[in-house]
């Protein structure tokens, strides 16, 4: 399913991604685990990618990954995830970010 979605973007094979920003912070999953957020451009479209990386020996494995590309994002999320996300964002900004405009 993911391959079909990516193919539908008509980005030529071998097109390199350009990284514009990267942010990283520790993750609560385990000691040494990190969350990495990357933004950039790929084939003329903006993308965002998030990884949760967990150490294993001398390297890391991707415990979770989220990839979003394009202005009209073709990926779908289940309604319950959308509802939880909206409720969390509303709670977070109401509680912790009183300077944010809606």
PDB file of N, CA, C and O in Angstrom, residues 17 19 21-27 34-40 47-54 61-69 73:
ATOM      1  N   UNK A  17      16.341  13.369  -2.094  1.00  0.00           N
ATOM      2  CA  UNK A  17      15.645  14.279  -1.181  1.00  0.00           C
ATOM      3  C   UNK A  17      16.621  15.337  -0.677  1.00  0.00           C
ATOM      4  O   UNK A  17      17.784  15.038  -0.418  1.00  0.00           O
ATOM      5  N   UNK A  19      17.285  17.831   2.470  1.00  0.00           N
ATOM      6  CA  UNK A  19      16.910  18.050   3.865  1.00  0.00           C
ATOM      7  C   UNK A  19      17.034  19.537   4.167  1.00  0.00           C
ATOM      8  O   UNK A  19      18.075  20.143   3.939  1.00  0.00           O
ATOM      9  N   UNK A  21      15.503  20.935   7.361  1.00  0.00           N
ATOM     10  CA  UNK A  21      15.669  21.043   8.810  1.00  0.00           C
ATOM     11  C   UNK A  21      15.699  19.659   9.421  1.00  0.00           C
ATOM     12  O   UNK A  21      15.160  18.702   8.857  1.00  0.00           O
ATOM     13  N   UNK A  22      16.330  19.565  10.588  1.00  0.00           N
ATOM     14  CA  UNK A  22      16.308  18.326  11.377  1.00  0.00           C
ATOM     15  C   UNK A  22      16.297  18.708  12.845  1.00  0.00           C
ATOM     16  O   UNK A  22      16.976  19.636  13.261  1.00  0.00           O
ATOM     17  N   UNK A  23      15.470  18.029  13.573  1.00  0.00           N
ATOM     18  CA  UNK A  23      15.366  18.218  15.018  1.00  0.00           C
ATOM     19  C   UNK A  23      15.437  16.847  15.658  1.00  0.00           C
ATOM     20  O   UNK A  23      14.881  15.880  15.139  1.00  0.00           O
ATOM     21  N   UNK A  24      16.082  16.779  16.822  1.00  0.00           N
ATOM     22  CA  UNK A  24      16.214  15.502  17.512  1.00  0.00           C
ATOM     23  C   UNK A  24      16.046  15.726  19.010  1.00  0.00           C
ATOM     24  O   UNK A  24      16.393  16.790  19.527  1.00  0.00           O
ATOM     25  N   UNK A  25      15.468  14.736  19.666  1.00  0.00           N
ATOM     26  CA  UNK A  25      15.317  14.793  21.121  1.00  0.00           C
ATOM     27  C   UNK A  25      15.326  13.374  21.668  1.00  0.00           C
ATOM     28  O   UNK A  25      15.046  12.421  20.938  1.00  0.00           O
ATOM     29  N   UNK A  26      15.653  13.219  22.951  1.00  0.00           N
ATOM     30  CA  UNK A  26      15.642  11.878  23.560  1.00  0.00           C
ATOM     31  C   UNK A  26      14.229  11.292  23.548  1.00  0.00           C
ATOM     32  O   UNK A  26      13.244  12.023  23.610  1.00  0.00           O
ATOM     33  N   UNK A  27      14.162   9.985  23.457  1.00  0.00           N
ATOM     34  CA  UNK A  27      12.885   9.276  23.501  1.00  0.00           C
ATOM     35  C   UNK A  27      12.777   8.496  24.803  1.00  0.00           C
ATOM     36  O   UNK A  27      13.778   8.039  25.344  1.00  0.00           O
ATOM     37  N   UNK A  34      16.113   7.910  20.445  1.00  0.00           N
ATOM     38  CA  UNK A  34      15.883   9.293  20.034  1.00  0.00           C
ATOM     39  C   UNK A  34      14.699   9.386  19.074  1.00  0.00           C
ATOM     40  O   UNK A  34      14.324   8.413  18.430  1.00  0.00           O
ATOM     41  N   UNK A  35      14.110  10.575  19.014  1.00  0.00           N
ATOM     42  CA  UNK A  35      13.087  10.896  18.022  1.00  0.00           C
ATOM     43  C   UNK A  35      13.713  11.925  17.101  1.00  0.00           C
ATOM     44  O   UNK A  35      14.261  12.936  17.550  1.00  0.00           O
ATOM     45  N   UNK A  36      13.662  11.685  15.799  1.00  0.00           N
ATOM     46  CA  UNK A  36      14.248  12.548  14.791  1.00  0.00           C
ATOM     47  C   UNK A  36      13.150  13.042  13.858  1.00  0.00           C
ATOM     48  O   UNK A  36      12.379  12.237  13.339  1.00  0.00           O
ATOM     49  N   UNK A  37      13.075  14.369  13.659  1.00  0.00           N
ATOM     50  CA  UNK A  37      12.094  14.980  12.758  1.00  0.00           C
ATOM     51  C   UNK A  37      12.846  15.700  11.655  1.00  0.00           C
ATOM     52  O   UNK A  37      13.735  16.508  11.926  1.00  0.00           O
ATOM     53  N   UNK A  38      12.517  15.390  10.397  1.00  0.00           N
ATOM     54  CA  UNK A  38      13.213  15.944   9.240  1.00  0.00           C
ATOM     55  C   UNK A  38      12.189  16.563   8.299  1.00  0.00           C
ATOM     56  O   UNK A  38      11.117  16.001   8.074  1.00  0.00           O
ATOM     57  N   UNK A  39      12.517  17.745   7.739  1.00  0.00           N
ATOM     58  CA  UNK A  39      11.693  18.340   6.686  1.00  0.00           C
ATOM     59  C   UNK A  39      12.583  18.595   5.478  1.00  0.00           C
ATOM     60  O   UNK A  39      13.795  18.741   5.602  1.00  0.00           O
ATOM     61  N   UNK A  40      11.959  18.663   4.308  1.00  0.00           N
ATOM     62  CA  UNK A  40      12.734  18.933   3.106  1.00  0.00           C
ATOM     63  C   UNK A  40      11.880  18.930   1.856  1.00  0.00           C
ATOM     64  O   UNK A  40      10.654  19.087   1.919  1.00  0.00           O
ATOM     65  N   UNK A  47       8.224  17.514   2.125  1.00  0.00           N
ATOM     66  CA  UNK A  47       7.976  16.308   2.909  1.00  0.00           C
ATOM     67  C   UNK A  47       8.378  16.533   4.355  1.00  0.00           C
ATOM     68  O   UNK A  47       9.166  17.417   4.677  1.00  0.00           O
ATOM     69  N   UNK A  48       7.798  15.721   5.236  1.00  0.00           N
ATOM     70  CA  UNK A  48       8.145  15.663   6.651  1.00  0.00           C
ATOM     71  C   UNK A  48       8.302  14.187   6.995  1.00  0.00           C
ATOM     72  O   UNK A  48       7.526  13.356   6.542  1.00  0.00           O
ATOM     73  N   UNK A  49       9.308  13.897   7.811  1.00  0.00           N
ATOM     74  CA  UNK A  49       9.546  12.511   8.186  1.00  0.00           C
ATOM     75  C   UNK A  49       9.971  12.458   9.653  1.00  0.00           C
ATOM     76  O   UNK A  49      10.781  13.265  10.100  1.00  0.00           O
ATOM     77  N   UNK A  50       9.389  11.535  10.392  1.00  0.00           N
ATOM     78  CA  UNK A  50       9.703  11.360  11.802  1.00  0.00           C
ATOM     79  C   UNK A  50      10.133   9.914  12.031  1.00  0.00           C
ATOM     80  O   UNK A  50       9.485   8.989  11.539  1.00  0.00           O
ATOM     81  N   UNK A  51      11.220   9.740  12.767  1.00  0.00           N
ATOM     82  CA  UNK A  51      11.722   8.416  13.118  1.00  0.00           C
ATOM     83  C   UNK A  51      11.875   8.326  14.621  1.00  0.00           C
ATOM     84  O   UNK A  51      12.317   9.280  15.248  1.00  0.00           O
ATOM     85  N   UNK A  52      11.554   7.181  15.167  1.00  0.00           N
ATOM     86  CA  UNK A  52      11.917   6.883  16.542  1.00  0.00           C
ATOM     87  C   UNK A  52      12.987   5.803  16.440  1.00  0.00           C
ATOM     88  O   UNK A  52      12.727   4.688  15.975  1.00  0.00           O
ATOM     89  N   UNK A  53      14.211   6.162  16.823  1.00  0.00           N
ATOM     90  CA  UNK A  53      15.354   5.271  16.679  1.00  0.00           C
ATOM     91  C   UNK A  53      15.751   4.705  18.035  1.00  0.00           C
ATOM     92  O   UNK A  53      15.894   5.448  19.007  1.00  0.00           O
ATOM     93  N   UNK A  54      15.913   3.383  18.090  1.00  0.00           N
ATOM     94  CA  UNK A  54      16.266   2.696  19.335  1.00  0.00           C
ATOM     95  C   UNK A  54      17.600   1.991  19.116  1.00  0.00           C
ATOM     96  O   UNK A  54      17.786   1.298  18.111  1.00  0.00           O
ATOM     97  N   UNK A  61      17.803   0.860  15.230  1.00  0.00           N
ATOM     98  CA  UNK A  61      16.742   0.389  14.343  1.00  0.00           C
ATOM     99  C   UNK A  61      15.583   1.359  14.433  1.00  0.00           C
ATOM    100  O   UNK A  61      15.417   2.073  15.420  1.00  0.00           O
ATOM    101  N   UNK A  62      14.792   1.420  13.351  1.00  0.00           N
ATOM    102  CA  UNK A  62      13.638   2.311  13.310  1.00  0.00           C
ATOM    103  C   UNK A  62      12.491   1.621  14.029  1.00  0.00           C
ATOM    104  O   UNK A  62      11.921   0.656  13.526  1.00  0.00           O
ATOM    105  N   UNK A  63      12.167   2.116  15.220  1.00  0.00           N
ATOM    106  CA  UNK A  63      11.075   1.549  16.015  1.00  0.00           C
ATOM    107  C   UNK A  63       9.732   2.021  15.463  1.00  0.00           C
ATOM    108  O   UNK A  63       8.767   1.267  15.442  1.00  0.00           O
ATOM    109  N   UNK A  64       9.660   3.285  15.066  1.00  0.00           N
ATOM    110  CA  UNK A  64       8.475   3.852  14.422  1.00  0.00           C
ATOM    111  C   UNK A  64       8.942   4.839  13.371  1.00  0.00           C
ATOM    112  O   UNK A  64       9.985   5.472  13.534  1.00  0.00           O
ATOM    113  N   UNK A  65       8.159   4.997  12.326  1.00  0.00           N
ATOM    114  CA  UNK A  65       8.459   5.989  11.307  1.00  0.00           C
ATOM    115  C   UNK A  65       7.184   6.538  10.709  1.00  0.00           C
ATOM    116  O   UNK A  65       6.221   5.791  10.504  1.00  0.00           O
ATOM    117  N   UNK A  66       7.175   7.838  10.464  1.00  0.00           N
ATOM    118  CA  UNK A  66       6.031   8.491   9.811  1.00  0.00           C
ATOM    119  C   UNK A  66       6.595   9.334   8.680  1.00  0.00           C
ATOM    120  O   UNK A  66       7.545  10.096   8.872  1.00  0.00           O
ATOM    121  N   UNK A  67       6.020   9.199   7.489  1.00  0.00           N
ATOM    122  CA  UNK A  67       6.475   9.936   6.318  1.00  0.00           C
ATOM    123  C   UNK A  67       5.275  10.623   5.676  1.00  0.00           C
ATOM    124  O   UNK A  67       4.257   9.987   5.430  1.00  0.00           O
ATOM    125  N   UNK A  68       5.409  11.919   5.435  1.00  0.00           N
ATOM    126  CA  UNK A  68       4.311  12.682   4.826  1.00  0.00           C
ATOM    127  C   UNK A  68       4.906  13.507   3.701  1.00  0.00           C
ATOM    128  O   UNK A  68       5.922  14.175   3.877  1.00  0.00           O
ATOM    129  N   UNK A  69       4.276  13.457   2.529  1.00  0.00           N
ATOM    130  CA  UNK A  69       4.802  14.203   1.383  1.00  0.00           C
ATOM    131  C   UNK A  69       3.660  14.869   0.639  1.00  0.00           C
ATOM    132  O   UNK A  69       2.542  14.361   0.595  1.00  0.00           O
ATOM    133  N   UNK A  73      -1.752  15.836   1.198  1.00  0.00           N
ATOM    134  CA  UNK A  73      -1.227  14.561   1.670  1.00  0.00           C
ATOM    135  C   UNK A  73      -2.145  13.403   1.281  1.00  0.00           C
ATOM    136  O   UNK A  73      -3.299  13.366   1.694  1.00  0.00           O
TER     137      UNK A  73
END
